[in-house]
XYZ file of C-alpha atoms in Angstrom:
694
model
C 37.273 -21.076 -5.563
C 33.704 -20.328 -5.440
C 32.200 -16.783 -5.225
C 29.156 -16.121 -2.965
C 27.337 -12.739 -3.891
C 24.634 -11.346 -1.313
C 22.483 -8.389 -1.675
C 23.749 -6.453 1.074
C 27.130 -6.231 3.105
C 25.439 -7.298 6.378
C 23.968 -10.486 4.978
C 27.327 -11.020 3.282
C 29.235 -10.776 6.297
C 26.790 -13.567 7.808
C 27.455 -15.809 5.061
C 30.988 -15.019 5.153
C 31.231 -16.028 8.827
C 29.378 -19.211 8.347
C 31.211 -20.522 5.477
C 34.471 -19.642 7.034
C 35.838 -16.675 4.856
C 37.088 -14.598 7.451
C 39.493 -12.714 5.784
C 38.281 -9.267 5.205
C 39.252 -7.378 1.984
C 37.878 -4.241 0.344
C 34.615 -5.089 -1.006
C 34.739 -8.986 -0.310
C 35.603 -11.526 2.293
C 37.937 -14.624 1.718
C 38.780 -17.994 3.253
C 37.920 -21.677 3.284
C 37.560 -21.699 -0.593
C 35.340 -19.007 -0.602
C 35.167 -15.430 -1.753
C 32.041 -13.588 -0.513
C 31.146 -10.063 -1.943
C 28.127 -7.987 -2.292
C 25.772 -5.690 -4.102
C 24.398 -2.348 -2.726
C 20.726 -3.478 -4.029
C 20.234 -2.472 -7.698
C 23.996 -1.807 -8.506
C 22.842 -2.280 -12.459
C 19.643 -1.246 -14.397
C 18.295 -0.225 -17.701
C 19.712 2.500 -19.359
C 18.017 5.802 -19.986
C 17.059 7.262 -23.398
C 19.957 9.556 -23.320
C 22.234 6.330 -23.109
C 20.943 5.368 -26.567
C 21.813 8.558 -27.954
C 18.103 9.826 -28.118
C 16.840 13.304 -27.193
C 14.399 13.023 -24.390
C 11.134 14.867 -24.559
C 11.074 15.046 -28.282
C 7.774 14.336 -29.989
C 9.738 12.819 -32.988
C 11.539 10.354 -30.847
C 8.364 8.766 -29.331
C 7.760 6.132 -28.565
C 11.353 4.868 -27.343
C 11.397 1.371 -27.900
C 15.053 -0.139 -27.859
C 15.604 -3.013 -30.012
C 17.908 -4.613 -27.087
C 17.852 -2.866 -23.548
C 21.193 -1.770 -22.388
C 22.251 -2.075 -18.928
C 24.311 0.471 -16.902
C 25.816 0.845 -13.442
C 23.850 2.862 -10.802
C 23.781 6.691 -11.388
C 23.032 9.419 -9.127
C 21.430 12.871 -9.725
C 24.257 15.683 -9.852
C 22.780 19.287 -10.908
C 20.525 19.173 -13.791
C 21.888 15.466 -14.995
C 22.964 12.242 -13.888
C 26.517 10.667 -13.252
C 27.764 7.407 -12.107
C 27.748 6.589 -8.423
C 31.382 6.080 -7.793
C 30.835 3.657 -4.897
C 28.846 1.524 -6.951
C 31.000 1.517 -9.763
C 34.170 0.510 -7.323
C 31.914 -2.251 -5.977
C 30.737 -3.604 -9.313
C 34.686 -3.670 -10.549
C 35.189 -5.557 -7.009
C 32.361 -8.105 -7.962
C 33.702 -8.438 -11.633
C 37.168 -9.428 -10.133
C 35.814 -11.837 -7.706
C 33.740 -13.673 -10.371
C 36.773 -13.711 -12.537
C 39.006 -15.487 -9.866
C 36.434 -18.242 -9.208
C 35.313 -21.287 -10.902
C 31.432 -20.955 -10.032
C 29.201 -18.680 -8.196
C 26.492 -19.189 -5.453
C 23.526 -16.493 -5.834
C 22.727 -15.365 -2.174
C 20.603 -12.303 -3.280
C 17.194 -12.145 -1.615
C 15.191 -15.041 -2.866
C 12.325 -13.491 -4.971
C 12.036 -11.657 -8.252
C 13.832 -8.439 -7.080
C 16.609 -10.348 -5.922
C 16.879 -12.535 -8.643
C 17.145 -9.525 -11.221
C 19.607 -7.810 -9.145
C 21.771 -10.686 -9.606
C 21.169 -11.475 -13.142
C 21.490 -7.922 -14.259
C 25.180 -7.509 -12.545
C 25.929 -10.879 -14.007
C 25.042 -9.694 -17.688
C 26.341 -6.370 -17.084
C 29.974 -7.600 -16.397
C 29.709 -10.256 -19.307
C 30.082 -13.261 -16.862
C 29.364 -16.750 -18.187
C 30.595 -18.786 -14.998
C 28.010 -21.375 -13.804
C 25.876 -20.324 -10.532
C 23.865 -22.073 -8.219
C 21.042 -20.547 -5.921
C 21.036 -20.469 -2.183
C 17.281 -20.364 -1.649
C 16.292 -19.275 1.940
C 13.286 -17.879 3.605
C 15.313 -17.058 6.868
C 18.667 -15.596 7.850
C 19.360 -17.949 10.836
C 22.287 -19.821 11.044
C 20.373 -23.072 10.773
C 18.462 -21.967 7.704
C 21.514 -20.649 5.941
C 23.527 -24.040 6.484
C 20.476 -26.031 5.434
C 20.418 -23.737 2.348
C 24.117 -24.392 1.269
C 23.377 -28.148 1.877
C 20.511 -27.913 -0.673
C 21.813 -25.694 -3.118
C 19.411 -25.138 -6.372
C 20.506 -24.971 -10.177
C 20.762 -21.496 -11.302
C 18.734 -22.303 -14.421
C 15.740 -23.418 -12.113
C 14.988 -19.722 -11.849
C 15.387 -18.740 -15.610
C 11.390 -18.363 -15.339
C 11.777 -16.165 -12.314
C 14.092 -13.684 -14.016
C 12.420 -13.500 -17.034
C 9.136 -12.404 -15.206
C 11.157 -9.838 -13.470
C 13.106 -8.605 -16.430
C 9.707 -8.307 -18.179
C 8.248 -6.464 -15.425
C 11.197 -4.220 -15.343
C 11.254 -3.443 -19.259
C 7.488 -2.940 -19.253
C 7.842 -0.405 -16.487
C 10.726 1.502 -18.273
C 8.746 1.486 -21.399
C 5.149 2.469 -20.069
C 6.901 5.129 -17.685
C 9.373 6.742 -19.831
C 6.861 6.999 -23.185
C 3.989 8.041 -21.165
C 5.776 10.536 -19.126
C 7.517 12.183 -21.679
C 4.374 12.281 -24.214
C 2.054 13.603 -21.724
C 4.854 16.268 -20.798
C 5.394 17.190 -24.484
C 1.884 17.484 -25.176
C 1.127 19.827 -22.308
C 4.462 21.641 -22.874
C 4.597 22.707 -19.078
C 6.333 21.042 -16.219
C 7.063 17.406 -15.786
C 4.165 15.166 -15.384
C 5.379 11.578 -14.542
C 3.014 8.507 -15.189
C 3.314 4.797 -14.682
C 2.019 1.331 -15.218
C 1.086 0.688 -11.716
C 1.464 4.505 -10.489
C -1.136 5.826 -12.839
C -3.984 3.243 -12.079
C -3.106 3.859 -8.362
C -3.633 7.556 -8.519
C -6.776 6.988 -10.416
C -8.105 4.946 -7.809
C -7.579 7.688 -4.847
C -8.939 10.556 -7.288
C -11.910 8.342 -7.833
C -12.709 7.849 -4.490
C -11.889 11.410 -3.453
C -14.338 12.573 -6.157
C -17.054 10.184 -5.067
C -16.570 11.385 -1.383
C -16.580 15.127 -2.389
C -19.624 14.831 -4.643
C -21.780 12.809 -2.265
C -25.027 14.484 -1.152
C -25.431 13.628 2.796
C -29.241 13.065 3.671
C -30.665 13.221 7.084
C -32.824 10.391 8.250
C -34.396 9.037 11.349
C -34.622 5.851 13.268
C -36.389 4.963 16.473
C -34.547 2.999 19.147
C -36.913 0.877 21.292
C -35.503 -0.056 24.952
C -37.190 -2.940 26.846
C -36.307 -4.628 30.108
C -36.584 -8.261 31.045
C -35.307 -10.099 33.981
C -33.753 -7.112 34.962
C -31.544 -6.889 32.022
C -32.044 -3.884 29.560
C -31.674 -4.229 25.716
C -32.166 -1.864 22.745
C -33.460 -2.442 19.112
C -33.673 -0.047 16.209
C -36.484 0.491 13.812
C -36.090 -1.250 10.351
C -38.029 1.646 8.834
C -36.074 4.856 8.032
C -37.791 7.961 7.490
C -36.436 11.346 5.968
C -39.254 13.830 7.507
C -38.695 14.297 11.364
C -42.179 15.473 11.846
C -43.680 11.906 10.706
C -41.128 10.372 12.695
C -41.860 12.027 15.844
C -45.589 11.335 15.254
C -44.979 7.570 14.649
C -42.810 7.678 17.927
C -45.597 9.249 20.025
C -48.086 6.578 18.617
C -45.558 3.825 19.989
C -45.261 5.520 23.263
C -49.210 5.592 23.629
C -49.191 1.721 22.564
C -46.816 1.078 25.600
C -46.137 -2.472 24.777
C -43.749 -4.411 22.384
C -44.494 -8.096 21.193
C -41.231 -10.596 20.412
C -42.220 -11.424 16.791
C -39.465 -13.968 16.072
C -36.259 -15.244 17.697
C -33.889 -17.155 15.496
C -30.587 -18.836 17.219
C -27.646 -20.361 15.355
C -24.013 -20.997 16.010
C -21.350 -19.486 14.083
C -17.751 -20.075 13.475
C -14.946 -17.277 12.870
C -11.637 -19.299 11.639
C -8.549 -18.136 12.867
C -6.827 -15.413 10.690
C -3.851 -16.841 8.361
C -0.354 -15.742 8.909
C 0.663 -12.424 7.488
C 2.133 -11.689 3.915
C 3.717 -8.392 3.355
C 0.669 -6.717 2.220
C -1.278 -7.954 5.159
C 1.183 -6.923 7.565
C 1.380 -3.396 6.110
C -2.423 -3.146 6.349
C -2.494 -4.143 9.909
C 0.419 -2.093 11.120
C -1.148 0.904 9.308
C -4.649 0.469 11.005
C -3.047 -0.532 14.491
C 0.369 1.306 14.506
C -0.089 4.226 12.127
C 2.724 2.853 10.173
C 3.182 3.771 6.322
C 3.555 0.934 3.930
C 7.053 1.949 3.469
C 7.833 1.997 7.087
C 6.397 -1.362 7.891
C 8.587 -2.698 4.925
C 11.579 -0.946 6.366
C 10.951 -2.267 9.959
C 10.259 -5.850 8.658
C 13.171 -5.876 6.528
C 15.566 -4.854 9.879
C 13.900 -7.599 11.924
C 14.776 -10.060 8.755
C 18.437 -9.030 8.754
C 18.609 -9.491 12.405
C 17.174 -13.139 12.054
C 14.126 -12.599 14.436
C 11.549 -13.196 11.258
C 11.455 -14.809 8.055
C 11.564 -13.178 4.655
C 9.007 -10.376 4.793
C 8.506 -9.821 0.943
C 6.143 -12.902 0.472
C 2.739 -12.829 -1.029
C 1.570 -16.003 0.847
C -0.132 -16.601 3.959
C 0.544 -20.289 4.180
C 3.516 -22.660 5.233
C 4.009 -26.007 3.470
C 3.796 -29.173 5.196
C 7.431 -29.654 5.908
C 7.641 -26.296 7.946
C 4.750 -27.360 10.280
C 7.071 -29.467 12.395
C 8.812 -26.303 13.264
C 5.769 -24.469 14.699
C 5.966 -26.179 18.209
C 9.295 -25.210 18.828
C 8.774 -21.743 17.717
C 5.750 -21.266 20.236
C 7.670 -22.774 22.834
C 10.466 -20.331 22.226
C 7.731 -17.655 22.433
C 7.205 -18.418 26.245
C 10.388 -16.503 27.014
C 9.066 -13.074 25.615
C 6.829 -11.157 28.365
C 4.333 -9.881 25.941
C 3.455 -13.469 24.458
C 4.288 -15.693 27.441
C 0.724 -16.332 28.672
C -0.822 -16.671 25.240
C 1.850 -19.184 24.307
C 1.613 -21.096 27.366
C -2.340 -21.620 26.418
C -2.243 -23.102 23.313
C -1.821 -26.757 23.474
C -0.516 -28.975 20.588
C -3.142 -31.374 20.498
C -5.483 -28.477 19.576
C -3.333 -26.671 17.083
C -5.052 -25.258 14.101
C -3.634 -26.576 10.981
C -5.206 -24.426 8.554
C -2.207 -22.384 7.749
C -0.662 -25.306 5.986
C -1.079 -25.686 2.289
C 1.691 -26.532 -0.130
C -0.264 -25.348 -3.297
C -0.600 -21.805 -2.045
C 2.796 -21.200 -0.942
C 4.774 -19.152 -3.503
C 8.195 -18.323 -3.447
C 8.272 -18.008 0.338
C 5.704 -18.959 2.999
C 3.967 -16.355 5.300
C 5.953 -14.309 7.497
C 7.108 -16.409 10.915
C 9.030 -15.673 13.685
C 12.306 -17.593 13.933
C 13.866 -19.632 16.973
C 15.698 -16.276 17.909
C 13.644 -14.599 20.475
C 14.753 -10.815 20.743
C 15.173 -9.437 24.159
C 15.976 -5.665 22.996
C 14.770 -4.078 20.022
C 13.818 -0.393 19.053
C 10.265 0.641 19.706
C 8.961 0.257 16.248
C 10.732 -2.937 15.751
C 9.231 -4.470 19.075
C 5.758 -3.503 18.237
C 5.816 -5.069 14.864
C 7.486 -8.192 15.915
C 4.774 -8.650 18.534
C 2.218 -8.051 15.670
C 4.030 -10.887 13.739
C 4.286 -13.237 16.625
C 0.936 -12.682 17.849
C -0.385 -13.532 14.519
C 1.297 -16.764 14.467
C -0.394 -17.817 17.830
C -3.599 -16.604 16.617
C -3.126 -18.595 13.408
C -2.719 -21.864 15.177
C -5.292 -21.158 17.850
C -8.787 -22.815 17.620
C -11.778 -20.947 15.844
C -14.076 -18.397 17.618
C -17.443 -20.252 18.276
C -20.391 -18.011 18.663
C -24.112 -17.995 19.294
C -25.942 -15.613 17.231
C -29.586 -14.771 18.243
C -31.767 -12.690 15.546
C -34.721 -10.969 17.476
C -37.427 -9.372 15.503
C -39.663 -7.026 17.818
C -43.052 -5.390 16.773
C -44.883 -2.530 18.136
C -48.079 -1.820 16.271
C -47.192 -2.489 12.884
C -43.419 -1.318 13.222
C -40.710 -3.950 13.317
C -37.586 -3.496 15.455
C -34.439 -5.744 15.060
C -31.483 -6.541 17.054
C -28.673 -9.118 16.563
C -26.891 -10.466 20.034
C -23.885 -12.245 19.927
C -22.556 -14.643 22.646
C -19.072 -15.839 22.567
C -19.131 -19.784 23.523
C -15.619 -20.304 22.946
C -13.178 -17.390 22.131
C -10.399 -19.245 20.742
C -7.976 -17.087 18.670
C -9.594 -14.028 19.880
C -8.152 -14.466 23.421
C -4.535 -13.625 22.065
C -5.274 -10.154 21.569
C -8.679 -9.763 23.010
C -9.897 -9.047 19.448
C -13.685 -8.458 20.130
C -13.859 -4.702 19.242
C -14.634 -5.838 15.640
C -17.718 -7.612 16.564
C -20.979 -5.940 15.080
C -24.325 -5.529 16.701
C -24.613 -6.287 20.290
C -21.748 -8.227 22.014
C -23.393 -9.870 25.292
C -22.350 -11.800 28.204
C -25.736 -12.231 29.490
C -29.202 -11.725 27.657
C -32.783 -12.454 28.851
C -34.907 -15.590 28.269
C -37.070 -14.484 25.383
C -39.842 -16.494 23.373
C -41.648 -15.564 20.394
C -45.378 -14.280 21.343
C -44.080 -12.734 24.402
C -45.012 -8.934 25.509
C -43.012 -6.654 27.216
C -43.739 -3.142 28.271
C -41.543 -0.503 26.400
C -39.143 1.082 28.842
C -38.217 4.098 26.341
C -38.104 5.117 23.128
C -35.573 7.821 21.562
C -35.431 9.200 18.267
C -32.048 8.707 16.398
C -30.781 11.472 14.076
C -28.660 10.026 11.422
C -26.987 10.685 8.124
C -25.972 8.881 5.114
C -22.107 8.352 4.762
C -20.229 9.101 1.874
C -17.653 6.475 0.347
C -14.719 6.662 2.988
C -11.491 8.048 1.720
C -8.566 5.858 1.294
C -6.337 5.197 4.286
C -3.086 3.642 3.640
C -4.472 0.241 4.547
C -7.519 0.653 2.424
C -5.339 1.398 -0.527
C -3.109 -1.559 -0.297
C -6.283 -3.736 0.095
C -7.661 -2.279 -3.008
C -4.266 -2.368 -4.808
C -4.002 -6.167 -3.789
C -7.721 -7.004 -5.074
C -8.011 -4.110 -8.070
C -10.055 -6.700 -10.132
C -13.136 -6.100 -7.819
C -12.979 -2.544 -8.738
C -13.331 -3.014 -12.601
C -16.609 -1.879 -14.008
C -16.628 -4.069 -16.822
C -18.397 -7.356 -15.437
C -16.865 -9.850 -17.660
C -13.342 -8.497 -16.962
C -14.125 -8.096 -13.282
C -14.907 -11.724 -13.084
C -11.724 -12.837 -14.981
C -9.680 -10.455 -12.872
C -11.356 -10.913 -9.319
C -8.762 -11.359 -6.688
C -5.977 -9.930 -9.029
C -3.834 -7.083 -7.674
C -1.522 -4.556 -9.452
C 1.984 -4.256 -8.414
C 3.503 -6.733 -5.814
C 3.413 -7.052 -2.213
C 7.058 -5.891 -2.261
C 6.493 -2.736 -4.583
C 3.178 -1.363 -3.384
C 4.990 0.877 -0.670
C 7.242 2.032 -3.348
C 4.272 2.963 -5.720
C 2.454 4.905 -2.705
C 5.478 6.854 -1.690
C 6.570 7.665 -5.579
C 2.725 9.362 -5.699
C 3.889 11.293 -2.570
C 7.344 12.272 -3.995
C 5.472 13.456 -7.248
C 3.391 15.658 -5.413
C 0.177 14.006 -6.792
C -1.332 12.839 -3.277
C -0.999 13.901 0.263
C -2.011 12.999 3.816
C -5.053 14.454 5.407
C -4.789 13.137 8.768
C -5.134 9.198 8.379
C -6.678 9.900 4.938
C -4.885 9.851 1.490
C -6.064 12.411 -1.104
C -5.020 13.791 -4.257
C -3.201 17.216 -4.472
C -4.298 19.837 -7.129
C -1.884 18.476 -9.357
C -2.709 14.770 -8.747
C -6.431 15.871 -9.833
C -5.514 17.836 -12.929
C -3.330 14.557 -14.084
C -6.148 12.470 -13.593
C -8.521 14.609 -15.091
C -6.536 14.361 -18.368
C -5.398 10.625 -18.313
C -8.612 9.315 -16.134
C -10.199 7.791 -19.333
C -6.889 6.834 -20.930
C -5.489 3.381 -21.455
C -2.360 4.310 -19.199
C -4.912 4.575 -15.961
C -6.860 1.173 -16.827
C -6.314 -1.021 -13.918
C -7.594 -3.882 -16.034
C -4.554 -3.935 -18.375
C -2.139 -3.513 -15.404
C -3.775 -6.337 -13.626
C -3.782 -8.488 -16.708
C 0.110 -8.023 -17.142
C 0.246 -9.134 -13.430
C -1.238 -12.511 -14.524
C 1.138 -12.512 -17.308
C 4.382 -11.947 -15.279
C 3.189 -14.931 -13.238
C 2.680 -17.067 -16.416
C 5.959 -16.144 -17.573
C 7.490 -17.043 -14.363
C 5.928 -20.697 -14.582
C 6.847 -20.806 -18.273
C 3.175 -21.112 -19.268
C 3.588 -18.234 -21.802
C 6.602 -16.948 -23.849
C 8.135 -13.632 -22.650
C 8.817 -12.666 -26.271
C 5.263 -12.858 -27.517
C 4.247 -10.930 -24.391
C 7.141 -8.289 -24.929
C 5.510 -7.834 -28.299
C 2.395 -7.153 -26.955
C 3.617 -4.467 -24.560
C 5.015 -2.820 -27.474
C 1.888 -2.542 -29.197
C 0.220 -1.243 -26.072
C 3.020 1.361 -25.549
C 2.385 2.754 -29.253
C -1.328 3.036 -28.301
C -0.528 4.973 -24.696
C 2.028 7.116 -26.400
C -0.178 8.251 -29.425
C -3.158 8.581 -26.926
C -1.177 11.065 -24.875
C 0.542 12.685 -27.599
C -3.005 13.785 -28.903
C -3.928 15.601 -25.780
C -4.465 19.288 -26.223
C -5.620 20.541 -23.093
C -3.656 22.808 -21.223
C -3.794 22.731 -17.251
C -5.938 25.452 -15.972
C -8.052 25.993 -19.181
C -11.052 25.420 -17.115
C -10.476 28.049 -14.507
C -12.798 31.147 -14.344
C -10.178 33.118 -12.510
C -9.397 36.600 -13.802
C -6.006 38.541 -14.089
C -5.857 41.070 -11.352
C -4.380 43.903 -14.086
C -6.759 43.611 -17.157
C -9.465 41.075 -16.074
C -8.751 38.635 -18.745
C -9.000 34.817 -17.993
C -5.913 33.327 -16.418
C -4.226 29.813 -16.921
C -3.169 27.614 -13.993
C -0.001 25.762 -14.793
C 2.199 23.775 -12.732
C 4.796 26.277 -11.947
C 2.922 29.544 -13.011
C -0.516 31.335 -13.057
C -0.395 33.511 -16.183
C -2.868 36.118 -18.052
C -4.144 34.711 -21.416
C -3.639 38.258 -22.734
C -0.208 38.600 -24.119
C -0.452 42.162 -24.131
C -0.866 42.240 -20.417
C 1.872 39.659 -19.503
C 0.885 39.365 -15.889
C 2.602 36.245 -14.097
C 2.772 34.789 -10.621
C 5.006 32.008 -9.880
C 3.397 29.477 -7.825
C 6.236 28.395 -5.610
C 6.822 31.236 -3.095
C 9.368 30.957 -0.281
C 9.650 27.063 -0.954
C 5.619 26.423 -0.691
C 3.767 25.553 -3.643
C 0.460 27.645 -3.820
C -2.579 25.358 -4.357
C -5.628 25.956 -6.514
C -7.647 26.974 -3.343
C -4.814 29.487 -2.194
C -4.577 30.989 -5.792
C -8.417 31.464 -5.879
C -8.429 33.239 -2.646
C -5.590 35.468 -3.924
C -7.248 36.265 -7.192
C -10.898 36.674 -5.989
C -10.181 38.004 -2.158
C -7.102 39.354 -2.818
C -5.485 37.427 -0.045
C -4.630 33.766 0.706
C -5.625 32.107 3.913
C -2.780 31.768 6.257
C 0.159 29.843 4.683
C 2.355 28.044 7.086
C 5.964 27.124 6.989
C 7.342 29.298 4.398
C 11.071 29.712 4.270
C 12.835 33.039 4.475
C 16.219 33.652 2.996
C 17.594 33.270 6.612
C 16.339 29.560 6.326
C 13.819 30.134 9.240
C 10.081 29.159 8.875
C 7.589 31.678 8.997
C 3.631 32.001 8.558
C 2.089 34.537 6.622
C -0.634 35.571 4.249
C -0.078 36.831 0.743
C -1.804 39.839 -0.624
C -2.310 40.868 -4.030
C -2.757 44.646 -5.002
C -4.537 45.935 -8.185
C -1.415 46.122 -10.322
C -0.922 42.648 -9.649
C 2.006 42.735 -7.329
C 2.213 40.567 -4.146
C 3.122 41.436 -0.507
C 3.319 39.688 2.774
C 1.051 40.110 5.951
C 2.827 38.406 8.755
C 0.853 36.330 11.231
C 0.072 38.113 14.476
C 0.796 36.665 18.083
C -1.531 36.656 20.975
C 0.317 39.854 22.316
C -0.597 41.751 19.153
C 2.990 41.800 17.850
C 3.875 40.523 14.302
C 6.301 37.882 14.125
């Protein structure tokens, strides 16, 4: 009898059907010499400090560095503590029983770091020593599963993958537990969550926000020149920019009096834009955020559904390429897309003899190849799934289409001694851009027709226009931009030598970046402002404290990502790396324990009763004068007051309108909070258009 363990029940049932294990039992299926069971994701994880008998949030206990990590079953929050999840506990017992009854195990958890550590932790927690093999597949289609079973791999072949996963897991535990407890202990007010990837990501957001906020916008002027030739009008802009309006207007009048422009230089060259590569998960998340407005987490959820429904290959991949042996499957996939209305025309126009093979690169395929569709073409999907599937399918069509060929003409025009320039782009062969009509990204002027111009030609000026412009601050992060920066965080490092070494290195993995961003939202460190991501008051306060500390150092995190990859490839020893992590954790902990600044010490706000300075804490605003004792709880009717609202309350005695406060009757309401001279608060309810109070 052989055991098969999958990551989820839905996958287990499909595997059971294919191997003939058709008899359903409680927690597993049986038949044809197999017992097929499943996990519910991470059934087993690293134990918490209390499981070692260590008192949490105690300075004397820090840093907490277990000599040997313990594994425990999944726990869930209950009241102020955690208890074992009964359904997970029961399934663990089922898995243990199945393993006990079988001679060997086939591991069918997701083929990647996360799937590997899910199985290995269960295996170790149960004290199992049965031999195991690995089902390593990139698709859940019946064909892929059967081929996978016919080509099972030795379990030991993935020891490097597990060691890398384990080191990542233990490093995250060591940094997260110790940094969080150290800062919380040092500040003595509230809980301040920090993490190995979480905190550098917060630092990126805060730095960009501060740069955007502190940017001084400057106005400047350019002159737009309109010319006409052969009945075709075209415009160009001055190379010079002027800060003074009167000067620019004076120059424009001189140009008007001149009345004639001369073509000084024309340079035409051909250019090629290669077709895009396939999506990896981060690429798909970025595109879905830009085009569909999906969060990174939402994209992963939808992609996972499409994978489990057998419509796409494994989505948690970091590669944009396919190996040579998969290339032969591409024509049949494109042929199959002919049955999908949204892809029919594009699929029919791509000819095999013109297929672009640039997505084939065995050396750049990691655990899994780029995201592909499968031979199963969906006919009915939820709207979100339908949109994401089309994005993946059309990217496949784009990737195998010919390159886009363009003719680029740079034109330099002179009026008096002032130069104007424009770039005209003419599409010679659209290639892959036809698939999505993807021309809106073209810079400068996209033309279908342009007049015949020659150097030395003189043309009468048709019109001149003064353009008033302003310098632009660094753009706030959208989720797509943040993912791109996390993917290539090495480019943001200020130290030039480190930047060269860590160029193109990211923090987190394609599979974890969405969860990191969501964690920052859950912690109340960041929030959405339309499409942008900005820090909250709490996020900024944390950044002000730890922004220059090791915990926020993206370079350290990026270097560890390199180390995890080397551990997986058996290029460095996991134990030596772990020793380095422990040294770093000691440094991080000591650095944070030495923090003496209290949140809010830098405010200039005064107590409404005695006019002493107030402290802004996570949960309260309190007077520094102990004899006064004035205190205001920041959470009022389920709404946490921001610094701006508190500032208005203490200086103007009235907050801006606060929306969606929750009354005792569980109904939402909008109101202003008022503050009297005695320091007491009251509500002024929003008035509706008829003059009545809500």
